[in-house]
Amino acid sequence: MAVITTGKRVRWTIIDVIVVVYALVPVLWTLSLSFKSKATIGDGSFIPQEWSVQSYVDIFQTNDFLLALVNSIGISLIATAIAVVLGTMAAYAIARLDFPGKTALVGFSLLVAMFPQVSLVSPLFSIERSLSLFDTWPGLILPYITFALPLAIYTLSAFFREIPWELEKAAKMDGATPAQAFRRVIAPLAAPGVFTTAILVFIFCWNDFLFAISLTATTRSRTVPAALQFFTGASQFEDPTGQICAAAVVITIPIVLFVLFFQRRIVAGLTSGAVKG
Amino acid sequence: MAEIVLDKVTKRYADGALAVSDVNIEIADGEFVILVGPSGCGKSTTLNMIAGLEDITGGELRIGGVRMNEKAPKDRDIAMVFQSYALYPHMTVRENMAFPLRLAKVDNATVTRKVEEAAAILDLKAHLDRKPANLSGGQRQRVAMGRAIVRSPKAFLMDEPLSNLDAKLRGQMRTSVSRLQKQLGTTTVYVTHDQTEAMTLGDRVVVLRGGLVQQIGAPQFLYDHPANLFVAGFIGAPAMNFLPATLENGSLSTPLGTVALTDRVRRAAEAADAPREVIMGVRPEHFEDASLVDAAALDRGASFDAQVEVLESMGAEKFAYFSVEGGEAHASDLADLAADAGSAGVPDTGSQVVTRLSAASAVAEGQPAKFWFDTDKVQLFDPASGANLTYSAD
């Protein structure tokens, strides 16, 4: 093991601090702005001179934000659930089975992941309008699933490859049907991978702005990232900076909770002890 | 419990490779049978076909008189112990062992009782609530055994279950596997590449090479009466010595000198219509330090001089190694054995001979010594076919 000298430690600490500050300053700035009163919002001080929760009160007083929040949560959760279930089955097949067209399937999903989404917005807009999907939940859920699936398949098949093949054979010998072997042996072991994937997919859906702004028109399906664009102040001349910041803070909370909640389940080395080595 | 019959079982992979060819084995109820051979000989494939983890291309597999070819592993009622143990890492030892019973929908009281019984037999009672990750190699191996025995299946299949253990533990586990099998009396098929395990564990040993059965028999019988060069070289450690030899008028000229054939060897060679050029096989223990052999015995065997190159004193016995001039015995069987031992391609001038001498022998490394060997124990092989020309079933 390399010896960590004091100089090395100081250097690393400085680098760490720089990275953390660089990443956190905008977040803290947003947090600070959301707690400033209307009068002091432009004063430029990092710590609010006058603490106020008025911005939060404001965003929850209008229906728009609440509806957008409900849309965001609903659409993201449904898209995540479907993408993870489909992704799990596809990834399992890719990791375990040899079937004709496997390479083509993997290549195709890679193609989907690399496709520039912006080039699809206009065709999708036309298609969804003629199919009456425009400005509906399924209208966002479907493209989210499409673009989240390659991500889910790649992450999950990596996890499935880690699970020793012999465990499944052992389950079969112990009297399990293929479905029982999957449910009682493979699925519990793949759980960390499934949760990791779920987090990634959820964040992807939650953060999406491009589809949300293009494929929605009303509060019926508009998600928070899109709804923020439509925030207005009390009058046309008032800048809604405070409310936007408050909304940004509010929509960050579910992501933080989501990660904190599932982080415990992402235990590295869960399969250790299954086989020698 | 049941007998297992492999009737002309064949495995051919989709790419045309023949893994197992026309294997006929009848395993009696309660018998302990070992499948042994070098890697790639088809022993694991055969075991997987009995388990149902691989399809059978041709022939029939019967367990307890019922055709099993099309049955799923879970419907065959056999348990398997894997080389890697394949324990379920998210379950405790107790849950691991209970898993087959839970799948069979056994009631809770019975599950608890059977798991406790198995844990008692395998000395695992103290570890029932631990996870496999926190167990030592030997304990994991015992849990894998426990998972197999709780269900009282018709048969046990074991795929090199001891090869991941260190040498000392392997020796201990070998005796406990043997004791456990006798205690339970369950038909067992055991795959190994270790000829010591093959010799010590089984009632009968099946030697496989390239997907073909070479010989089936009791370990001692295989040792004393190998059907061909491959079995002769594979069974026994250190291995049998093979030297090129020429048969002439009832005597055998070998790199160790010209040897008069004994009646038994001559009759067998004549009956087998032996060719002129043969390969002579002598087990290390049929050599002795000539100075320790009494006069009557000296006449029954042949003596020769050689320079001892390496001497390994094991305490109870001594192994003396020397080289002889006159070329090396060549046969495809021997090439296979060399490849398995990893010595293929090692440059060799002449043949290396290993002898097992009594501890009382005074031979010394680097010194010439006079050796004797028992000519009645000599086996002759056909270099072309590998067949044992002196083979007899008694």
XYZ file of C-alpha atoms in Angstrom:
671
model
C 0.000 0.000 0.000
C 1.198 3.463 -0.832
C 2.212 5.625 2.077
C -0.039 8.652 2.438
C 2.139 11.566 3.351
C 0.851 14.763 4.926
C 1.529 16.670 1.704
C -0.487 14.184 -0.281
C -3.343 14.370 2.171
C -3.403 18.181 2.038
C -3.388 18.129 -1.752
C -6.253 15.682 -1.871
C -8.257 17.621 0.704
C -7.895 20.812 -1.351
C -8.984 19.028 -4.530
C -11.948 17.438 -2.726
C -13.055 20.773 -1.314
C -12.848 22.428 -4.732
C -14.963 19.681 -6.303
C -17.558 19.766 -3.533
C -17.816 23.562 -3.587
C -18.042 23.596 -7.365
C -20.894 21.100 -7.238
C -22.757 22.484 -4.279
C -22.578 26.275 -4.698
C -25.335 26.477 -7.341
C -27.538 24.216 -5.213
C -26.963 26.295 -2.097
C -27.488 29.484 -4.100
C -30.852 28.190 -5.262
C -31.703 27.227 -1.697
C -30.696 30.673 -0.488
C -32.740 32.455 -3.172
C -35.796 30.376 -2.300
C -35.651 31.615 1.297
C -35.159 35.297 0.505
C -37.982 37.739 0.762
C -39.151 39.530 -2.389
C -37.404 42.736 -1.380
C -33.991 41.202 -0.815
C -33.944 38.756 -3.689
C -31.614 40.857 -5.774
C -29.220 41.893 -2.985
C -26.559 39.451 -4.053
C -25.751 38.163 -0.579
C -25.189 34.454 -0.216
C -26.948 34.177 3.128
C -30.480 35.640 3.113
C -30.676 38.937 4.991
C -34.377 38.498 5.499
C -35.577 34.901 5.868
C -38.950 34.188 4.286
C -40.935 31.131 3.244
C -43.217 33.276 1.104
C -41.940 31.706 -2.136
C -42.915 28.265 -0.893
C -46.301 29.494 0.220
C -46.783 31.083 -3.199
C -46.016 27.978 -5.255
C -48.336 25.820 -3.208
C -51.108 28.403 -3.406
C -51.400 28.074 -7.162
C -52.782 24.831 -8.509
C -50.279 24.724 -11.348
C -47.326 23.600 -9.317
C -49.216 20.977 -7.336
C -50.702 19.489 -10.493
C -47.282 19.461 -12.147
C -45.837 17.718 -9.104
C -48.544 15.041 -9.252
C -47.891 14.612 -12.991
C -44.145 14.341 -12.437
C -44.444 11.763 -9.681
C -47.065 9.695 -11.491
C -45.410 9.705 -14.893
C -41.908 9.050 -13.548
C -43.011 6.205 -11.272
C -45.066 4.446 -13.933
C -42.347 4.825 -16.570
C -39.709 3.576 -14.130
C -41.767 0.562 -13.106
C -42.487 -0.519 -16.670
C -38.937 0.130 -17.892
C -37.407 -1.814 -15.007
C -39.731 -4.813 -15.411
C -39.176 -4.998 -19.172
C -35.480 -4.254 -18.746
C -35.093 -7.025 -16.160
C -36.590 -9.622 -18.458
C -34.592 -8.444 -21.468
C -31.350 -8.223 -19.506
C -31.876 -11.688 -18.038
C -32.368 -13.127 -21.504
C -29.310 -11.314 -22.818
C -27.113 -12.398 -19.930
C -28.273 -16.005 -19.760
C -29.695 -17.264 -23.004
C -28.445 -17.764 -26.493
C -31.181 -16.871 -28.913
C -31.194 -15.847 -32.562
C -30.948 -12.100 -32.994
C -29.351 -11.477 -29.601
C -26.558 -9.366 -31.066
C -29.090 -7.460 -33.134
C -31.194 -6.751 -30.054
C -28.223 -5.463 -28.079
C -27.078 -3.363 -31.031
C -30.534 -1.970 -31.561
C -30.937 -0.911 -27.961
C -27.553 0.777 -28.141
C -28.760 2.601 -31.239
C -31.815 3.862 -29.370
C -29.626 5.137 -26.554
C -27.413 7.053 -28.959
C -30.212 8.555 -31.033
C -30.404 12.341 -30.561
C -33.692 12.859 -28.803
C -34.200 16.348 -30.154
C -34.510 15.006 -33.701
C -37.452 12.898 -32.575
C -39.429 15.666 -30.940
C -41.167 16.944 -34.080
C -42.159 13.514 -35.450
C -43.315 12.446 -31.992
C -45.381 15.610 -31.692
C -47.190 14.816 -34.969
C -47.614 11.135 -34.167
C -48.956 11.797 -30.687
C -51.395 14.379 -31.941
C -52.870 12.020 -34.517
C -53.041 9.214 -31.936
C -54.622 11.530 -29.320
C -51.658 10.862 -27.038
C -50.568 14.472 -27.035
C -50.781 16.102 -23.613
C -51.609 12.841 -21.822
C -49.654 10.742 -19.295
C -49.082 7.860 -21.745
C -47.814 10.456 -24.204
C -44.811 11.054 -21.930
C -44.564 7.585 -20.376
C -44.049 5.884 -23.755
C -41.033 7.946 -24.912
C -39.565 7.780 -21.410
C -39.747 3.982 -21.444
C -38.189 3.897 -24.902
C -35.218 5.973 -23.884
C -34.830 4.459 -20.416
C -34.883 0.829 -21.622
C -31.382 0.741 -23.151
C -30.029 2.181 -19.923
C -31.973 -0.373 -17.881
C -30.953 -3.294 -20.082
C -27.278 -2.394 -19.966
C -27.113 -1.842 -16.236
C -29.152 -4.936 -15.419
C -27.411 -7.341 -17.759
C -24.125 -6.378 -16.114
C -25.651 -7.316 -12.761
C -27.107 -10.577 -14.050
C -23.751 -11.619 -15.461
C -22.345 -11.335 -11.944
C -24.742 -13.937 -10.580
C -23.197 -17.394 -10.771
C -24.959 -19.586 -13.302
C -24.614 -22.551 -10.974
C -27.039 -21.025 -8.477
C -29.779 -21.435 -11.003
C -28.766 -24.993 -11.749
C -28.713 -25.683 -8.015
C -32.220 -24.273 -7.655
C -33.417 -26.502 -10.486
C -31.852 -29.520 -8.819
C -33.494 -28.533 -5.547
C -36.838 -28.851 -7.269
C -37.582 -25.340 -8.465
C -39.417 -24.555 -11.677
C -37.674 -21.950 -13.870
C -40.089 -19.332 -12.539
C -39.402 -20.296 -8.916
C -35.666 -20.280 -9.537
C -35.934 -16.765 -10.929
C -38.216 -15.455 -8.218
C -36.562 -17.042 -5.172
C -32.910 -17.129 -6.140
C -32.074 -14.857 -9.048
C -34.390 -11.928 -8.329
C -33.286 -11.420 -4.689
C -29.673 -11.462 -5.820
C -30.368 -9.075 -8.656
C -32.223 -6.695 -6.321
C -29.300 -4.276 -5.850
C -28.996 -4.038 -9.613
C -32.724 -3.527 -10.022
C -32.741 -0.714 -7.450
C -29.710 0.954 -8.972
C -31.381 0.826 -12.350
C -34.646 2.098 -10.910
C -32.871 5.142 -9.463
C -31.132 5.923 -12.732
C -34.311 5.534 -14.756
C -36.363 7.555 -12.282
C -33.859 10.418 -12.338
C -33.862 10.326 -16.122
C -37.672 10.597 -16.269
C -37.879 13.136 -13.470
C -35.320 15.460 -15.005
C -36.523 15.322 -18.574
C -37.362 18.733 -19.985
C -37.284 18.224 -23.743
C -40.213 15.829 -24.063
C -42.067 17.435 -21.184
C -42.105 20.865 -22.809
C -42.788 19.565 -26.335
C -45.436 16.932 -25.768
C -47.598 18.692 -23.188
C -49.811 21.703 -23.423
C -51.803 21.985 -20.211
C -51.617 21.108 -16.548
C -53.219 17.782 -17.486
C -49.809 16.258 -18.088
C -47.228 18.994 -17.705
C -44.405 17.881 -15.406
C -42.481 20.150 -13.029
C -39.426 20.888 -15.233
C -41.827 22.149 -17.916
C -44.174 23.856 -15.474
C -41.326 25.942 -14.075
C -41.184 27.668 -17.449
C -44.723 28.859 -17.051
C -44.289 30.408 -13.644
C -45.249 34.043 -13.521
C -45.077 36.566 -10.779
C -48.063 38.275 -9.228
C -47.984 40.757 -12.071
C -46.467 40.554 -15.508
C -43.618 42.759 -14.396
C -42.653 40.741 -11.378
C -39.815 38.295 -11.669
C -40.772 34.851 -10.255
C -37.166 33.984 -9.313
C -38.091 33.139 -5.713
C -40.878 30.781 -6.733
C -38.784 29.059 -9.382
C -36.047 28.466 -6.847
C -38.530 27.192 -4.281
C -40.002 24.825 -6.876
C -36.535 23.643 -7.849
C -35.794 22.833 -4.211
C -39.097 21.013 -3.836
C -38.538 18.802 -6.880
C -35.025 17.911 -5.750
C -36.346 16.447 -2.514
C -37.954 13.305 -4.020
C -34.713 12.466 -5.847
C -32.693 12.819 -2.666
C -35.197 10.687 -0.760
C -35.270 8.116 -3.531
C -31.510 7.742 -3.535
C -31.236 7.698 0.259
C -33.971 5.117 0.542
C -32.560 2.723 -2.018
C -28.917 3.310 -1.265
C -29.065 0.858 1.620
C -30.204 -1.850 -0.689
C -27.327 -1.342 -3.060
C -24.955 -3.449 -1.064
C -21.896 -4.349 -3.012
C -20.827 -7.962 -2.859
C -24.195 -9.390 -1.967
C -23.373 -12.527 -3.885
C -20.170 -13.188 -1.971
C -20.229 -16.620 -0.378
C -22.321 -18.182 -3.096
C -19.401 -19.818 -4.729
C -15.806 -20.229 -3.790
C -13.551 -17.393 -4.768
C -33.387 -44.760 -3.687
C -33.033 -46.329 -7.036
C -30.692 -47.744 -9.607
C -29.491 -45.553 -12.453
C -29.055 -47.006 -15.920
C -27.329 -45.232 -18.776
C -28.211 -47.094 -21.942
C -26.088 -46.026 -24.936
C -26.226 -42.426 -23.772
C -24.700 -39.955 -26.221
C -24.234 -36.200 -26.112
C -23.575 -34.263 -29.286
C -23.500 -30.478 -29.175
C -25.138 -28.276 -31.773
C -21.761 -27.601 -33.391
C -21.312 -31.336 -33.953
C -18.782 -31.912 -31.170
C -19.251 -35.323 -29.580
C -18.894 -34.951 -25.806
C -20.107 -38.344 -24.663
C -20.401 -41.355 -26.909
C -22.420 -44.505 -26.340
C -21.996 -44.717 -22.577
C -23.445 -47.809 -20.912
C -23.349 -47.833 -17.117
C -25.610 -49.698 -14.727
C -25.454 -48.279 -11.239
C -27.043 -50.471 -8.603
C -29.221 -49.163 -5.800
C -27.033 -47.755 -3.051
C -23.858 -48.021 -5.073
C -21.121 -45.366 -5.028
C -19.817 -44.904 -8.553
C -16.982 -42.588 -9.548
C -16.653 -41.044 -12.985
C -13.018 -40.197 -13.491
C -10.896 -38.933 -16.330
C -8.846 -35.976 -17.503
C -10.558 -32.667 -18.189
C -12.708 -32.736 -21.293
C -13.358 -36.471 -21.065
C -17.120 -36.001 -20.748
C -17.500 -36.923 -17.072
C -19.241 -33.669 -16.076
C -21.403 -33.780 -19.186
C -22.464 -37.299 -18.246
C -23.333 -36.136 -14.727
C -25.281 -33.148 -16.065
C -27.237 -35.461 -18.328
C -28.175 -37.633 -15.346
C -29.156 -34.439 -13.503
C -31.203 -33.148 -16.407
C -29.173 -29.968 -16.754
C -28.139 -31.056 -20.248
C -30.238 -32.774 -22.874
C -29.455 -36.310 -23.914
C -28.833 -36.521 -27.662
C -29.187 -40.275 -27.950
C -29.795 -43.340 -25.804
C -31.863 -43.673 -22.677
C -31.449 -42.731 -19.040
C -33.507 -44.679 -16.515
C -33.717 -43.960 -12.824
C -35.583 -46.559 -10.807
C -36.685 -48.194 -14.045
C -38.379 -45.042 -15.370
C -37.195 -43.259 -18.513
C -35.925 -39.814 -17.520
C -34.694 -38.313 -20.811
C -37.505 -35.774 -21.093
C -38.054 -35.037 -17.402
C -37.052 -31.713 -15.889
C -34.398 -31.836 -13.151
C -37.014 -31.141 -10.483
C -39.027 -34.202 -11.484
C -36.069 -36.592 -11.261
C -35.800 -36.468 -7.463
C -32.033 -36.340 -7.367
C -29.803 -33.928 -5.483
C -26.559 -32.454 -6.690
C -23.488 -31.015 -4.988
C -21.623 -28.548 -7.175
C -17.904 -27.900 -7.356
C -18.526 -24.263 -6.448
C -21.099 -25.355 -3.789
C -23.640 -22.921 -5.335
C -25.054 -21.859 -1.972
C -27.735 -19.174 -2.032
C -25.906 -16.150 -0.614
C -29.038 -14.310 0.518
C -30.208 -17.196 2.691
C -28.854 -18.453 5.994
C -27.453 -21.954 6.288
C -30.803 -23.076 7.678
C -32.722 -21.545 4.774
C -30.257 -22.966 2.280
C -30.772 -26.462 3.604
C -34.530 -25.997 3.911
C -34.903 -24.664 0.360
C -35.525 -28.027 -1.375
C -38.067 -28.953 1.322
C -39.869 -25.614 1.040
C -40.139 -26.098 -2.714
C -41.578 -29.548 -2.066
C -44.187 -27.882 0.205
C -43.172 -29.857 3.282
C -44.803 -28.613 6.497
C -42.817 -26.415 8.848
C -42.367 -28.936 11.655
C -40.909 -31.522 9.284
C -38.633 -28.952 7.650
C -37.239 -27.927 11.032
C -36.746 -31.533 12.098
C -35.023 -32.594 8.866
C -32.736 -29.566 8.768
C -31.747 -30.149 12.392
C -31.045 -33.808 11.647
C -28.892 -32.995 8.644
C -27.084 -30.266 10.591
C -26.346 -32.755 13.343
C -24.933 -35.300 10.889
C -22.737 -32.661 9.241
C -21.763 -30.865 12.439
C -23.343 -27.588 11.318
C -25.689 -26.960 14.255
C -23.698 -23.969 15.492
C -23.791 -22.286 12.097
C -27.440 -22.613 11.120
C -28.183 -18.903 11.345
C -25.086 -17.670 9.542
C -24.854 -16.626 5.920
C -22.621 -18.594 3.519
C -20.279 -15.609 3.143
C -19.268 -16.016 6.796
C -18.380 -19.694 6.531
C -15.076 -21.372 5.777
C -14.598 -23.463 2.655
C -15.123 -26.720 4.496
C -18.291 -25.448 6.175
C -19.702 -24.255 2.863
C -18.961 -27.642 1.402
C -20.870 -29.291 4.273
C -23.829 -26.955 3.779
C -23.896 -27.986 0.122
C -23.939 -31.629 1.244
C -26.658 -30.823 3.763
C -28.851 -29.269 1.108
C -28.508 -32.491 -0.862
C -29.309 -34.906 1.963
C -32.293 -33.177 3.643
C -34.628 -34.245 0.886
C -33.660 -37.959 0.996
C -33.468 -38.042 -2.814
C -33.210 -41.143 -4.994
C -29.599 -40.350 -5.804
C -26.769 -37.911 -5.134
C -24.739 -36.421 -7.918
C -21.465 -34.814 -6.923
C -19.423 -32.726 -9.324
C -15.880 -32.515 -7.963
C -17.204 -31.483 -4.554
C -13.819 -31.486 -2.858
C -11.616 -29.881 -5.477
C -11.919 -26.395 -3.982
C -10.648 -27.473 -0.571
C -7.033 -27.474 0.528
C -5.225 -30.796 0.628
C -5.648 -31.550 4.349
C -9.336 -30.686 4.437
C -9.868 -32.646 1.256
C -8.511 -35.743 2.958
C -10.847 -35.275 5.937
C -13.873 -34.559 3.783
C -13.113 -37.574 1.634
C -13.556 -39.918 4.555
C -16.664 -38.104 5.758
C -18.256 -38.237 2.295
C -17.550 -41.952 2.241
C -18.989 -42.451 5.751
C -22.054 -40.351 4.946
C -22.780 -42.341 1.809
C -22.519 -45.647 3.692
C -24.731 -44.291 6.487
C -27.450 -43.086 4.111
C -27.077 -45.868 1.558
C -28.103 -43.569 -1.275
C -27.011 -44.241 -4.844
C -24.222 -41.782 -5.598
C -22.473 -40.713 -8.776
C -19.323 -38.773 -8.097
C -17.242 -36.941 -10.682
C -13.579 -36.262 -10.074
C -10.328 -35.868 -11.937
C -8.396 -36.907 -8.851
C -7.361 -40.534 -9.069
C -6.857 -40.735 -5.270
C -10.528 -39.880 -4.735
C -11.447 -42.367 -7.420
C -9.422 -45.128 -5.756
C -10.563 -44.489 -2.199
C -14.229 -43.499 -2.450
C -16.072 -45.615 -4.920
C -17.482 -49.094 -5.050
C -16.811 -48.953 -8.757
C -14.881 -46.560 -10.964
C -15.732 -45.571 -14.522
C -12.711 -44.288 -16.435
C -13.635 -41.970 -19.302
C -11.485 -40.611 -22.077
C -12.702 -38.438 -24.921
C -16.336 -39.274 -24.195
C -15.746 -43.029 -24.311
C -15.842 -45.410 -21.380
C -12.425 -47.037 -21.070
C -13.136 -49.443 -18.248
C -15.602 -49.976 -15.419
C -14.681 -51.867 -12.295
C -13.761 -51.872 -8.638
C -10.819 -49.555 -7.894
C -8.439 -52.381 -6.993
C -9.435 -54.351 -10.088
C -8.714 -51.347 -12.312
C -5.369 -50.947 -10.618
C -4.407 -54.594 -11.012
C -6.058 -55.275 -14.361
C -6.191 -52.107 -16.459
C -7.872 -52.762 -19.793
C -5.552 -50.430 -21.671
C -2.600 -48.077 -21.466
C -4.793 -45.114 -20.580
C -6.373 -46.738 -17.522
C -3.017 -48.166 -16.487
C -1.410 -44.751 -16.621
C -4.309 -42.849 -15.085
C -4.937 -45.048 -12.063
C -2.135 -45.116 -9.539
C 0.241 -42.507 -8.179
C 3.089 -42.397 -8.942
C 1.983 -43.706 -12.311
C 2.951 -46.988 -13.905
C 6.260 -46.944 -15.809
C 5.996 -47.541 -19.544
C 8.967 -48.725 -21.567
C 9.252 -49.828 -25.198
C 9.982 -53.529 -25.475
C 10.361 -56.235 -28.096
C 8.928 -59.743 -27.781
C 11.264 -62.475 -29.032
C 11.064 -66.230 -28.468
C 9.466 -66.001 -25.048
C 11.766 -63.270 -23.826
C 11.347 -59.548 -23.744
C 14.129 -57.162 -24.628
C 13.653 -53.926 -22.771
C 15.754 -50.889 -21.860
C 16.179 -52.638 -18.497
C 17.760 -55.653 -20.154
C 16.401 -58.852 -21.631
C 13.800 -60.463 -19.445
C 12.494 -64.009 -19.546
C 8.694 -64.010 -19.556
C 6.915 -65.917 -16.846
C 4.366 -68.510 -17.857
C 1.403 -66.300 -17.017
C 2.657 -63.379 -19.110
C 3.698 -65.581 -22.016
C 0.371 -67.419 -22.131
C -1.566 -64.167 -22.005
C 0.580 -62.582 -24.707
C 0.169 -65.613 -26.944
C -3.561 -65.699 -26.384
C -3.805 -62.030 -27.294
C -1.702 -62.566 -30.430
C 0.755 -59.920 -29.308
C 2.763 -57.950 -31.890
C 6.552 -57.941 -31.798
C 6.853 -54.377 -30.604
C 5.013 -53.822 -27.338
C 4.983 -51.452 -24.395
C 5.947 -52.889 -21.044
C 4.249 -51.494 -17.975
C 5.660 -51.967 -14.476
C 4.193 -50.380 -11.339
C 6.717 -48.582 -9.105
C 6.071 -50.972 -6.202
C 7.069 -53.983 -8.292
C 10.641 -52.726 -8.225
C 12.904 -53.281 -5.255
C 16.449 -52.646 -4.188
C 18.135 -55.899 -5.306
C 20.177 -56.126 -2.123
C 16.992 -56.450 -0.094
C 15.517 -59.268 -2.178
C 16.202 -62.840 -1.107
C 17.913 -65.248 -3.476
C 14.779 -67.218 -4.370
C 12.929 -64.074 -5.346
C 15.906 -62.750 -7.334
C 15.535 -65.719 -9.661
C 11.851 -65.007 -10.217
C 12.520 -61.499 -11.411
C 15.073 -59.529 -13.349
C 17.905 -57.395 -12.062
C 19.630 -54.435 -13.645
C 21.913 -51.545 -12.732
C 20.986 -47.915 -12.887
C 22.208 -44.574 -11.658
C 19.794 -43.057 -9.122
C 19.048 -39.478 -10.160
C 16.572 -38.417 -7.543
C 15.706 -40.106 -4.286
C 12.627 -39.115 -2.340
C 12.521 -40.561 1.127
C 8.946 -40.569 2.412
C 9.811 -42.206 5.721
C 7.866 -45.398 5.241
C 9.185 -45.862 1.707
C 11.612 -44.403 -0.789
C 11.024 -43.339 -4.361
C 14.059 -43.647 -6.596
C 14.027 -42.086 -10.050
C 16.374 -42.905 -12.887
C 16.473 -42.595 -16.660
C 16.996 -45.432 -19.093
C 18.371 -45.269 -22.602
C 16.553 -46.824 -25.482
C 13.818 -44.440 -26.319
C 10.408 -43.640 -24.991
C 7.214 -45.614 -25.280
C 4.865 -43.947 -27.738
C 1.104 -44.346 -27.968
C -1.847 -41.991 -28.292
C -3.030 -43.027 -24.814
C 0.263 -41.946 -23.325
C 0.186 -38.641 -25.196
C -3.262 -37.952 -23.690
C -2.016 -38.753 -20.220
C 0.990 -36.506 -20.667
C -1.248 -33.697 -21.866
C -3.457 -34.120 -18.799
C -0.482 -34.128 -16.468
C 0.792 -30.984 -18.175
C 4.060 -32.642 -19.166
C 3.400 -32.733 -22.891
C 6.218 -31.190 -24.829
C 8.737 -31.627 -22.045
C 11.931 -32.679 -23.808
C 12.822 -36.173 -22.791
C 15.935 -38.150 -23.527
C 14.955 -41.722 -22.941
C 12.411 -42.735 -20.312
C 12.118 -41.771 -16.709
C 11.442 -44.665 -14.362
C 10.138 -44.328 -10.842
C 10.579 -47.143 -8.350
C 9.170 -47.590 -4.905
C 11.671 -49.163 -2.539
C 11.552 -50.206 1.108
C 12.689 -47.646 3.622
C 15.550 -50.005 4.503
C 17.128 -49.534 1.083
C 20.582 -47.943 1.160
C 20.538 -46.505 -2.373
C 21.802 -42.939 -2.545
C 21.211 -40.076 -4.902
C 23.764 -39.872 -7.695
C 25.051 -43.374 -6.953
C 24.651 -46.484 -9.072
C 22.460 -49.183 -7.576
C 21.211 -52.626 -8.438
C 17.453 -52.911 -8.874
C 15.167 -55.882 -9.175
C 11.663 -56.107 -10.533
C 9.022 -58.800 -10.430
C 8.655 -60.045 -14.003
C 5.396 -61.820 -13.199
C 3.752 -58.454 -12.498
C 4.755 -57.012 -15.861
C 1.909 -55.923 -18.135
C 2.249 -55.727 -21.895
C 0.341 -53.285 -24.078
C -0.229 -53.000 -27.792
C 1.269 -49.628 -28.848
C -1.204 -49.276 -31.720
C -4.492 -49.895 -29.896
C -3.344 -49.356 -26.331
C -5.006 -52.637 -25.319
C -3.587 -54.609 -22.427
C -2.226 -57.836 -23.937
C -1.890 -59.466 -20.534
C -5.396 -58.514 -19.403
C -7.306 -61.146 -17.516
C -10.521 -60.760 -15.604
C -9.329 -62.716 -12.583
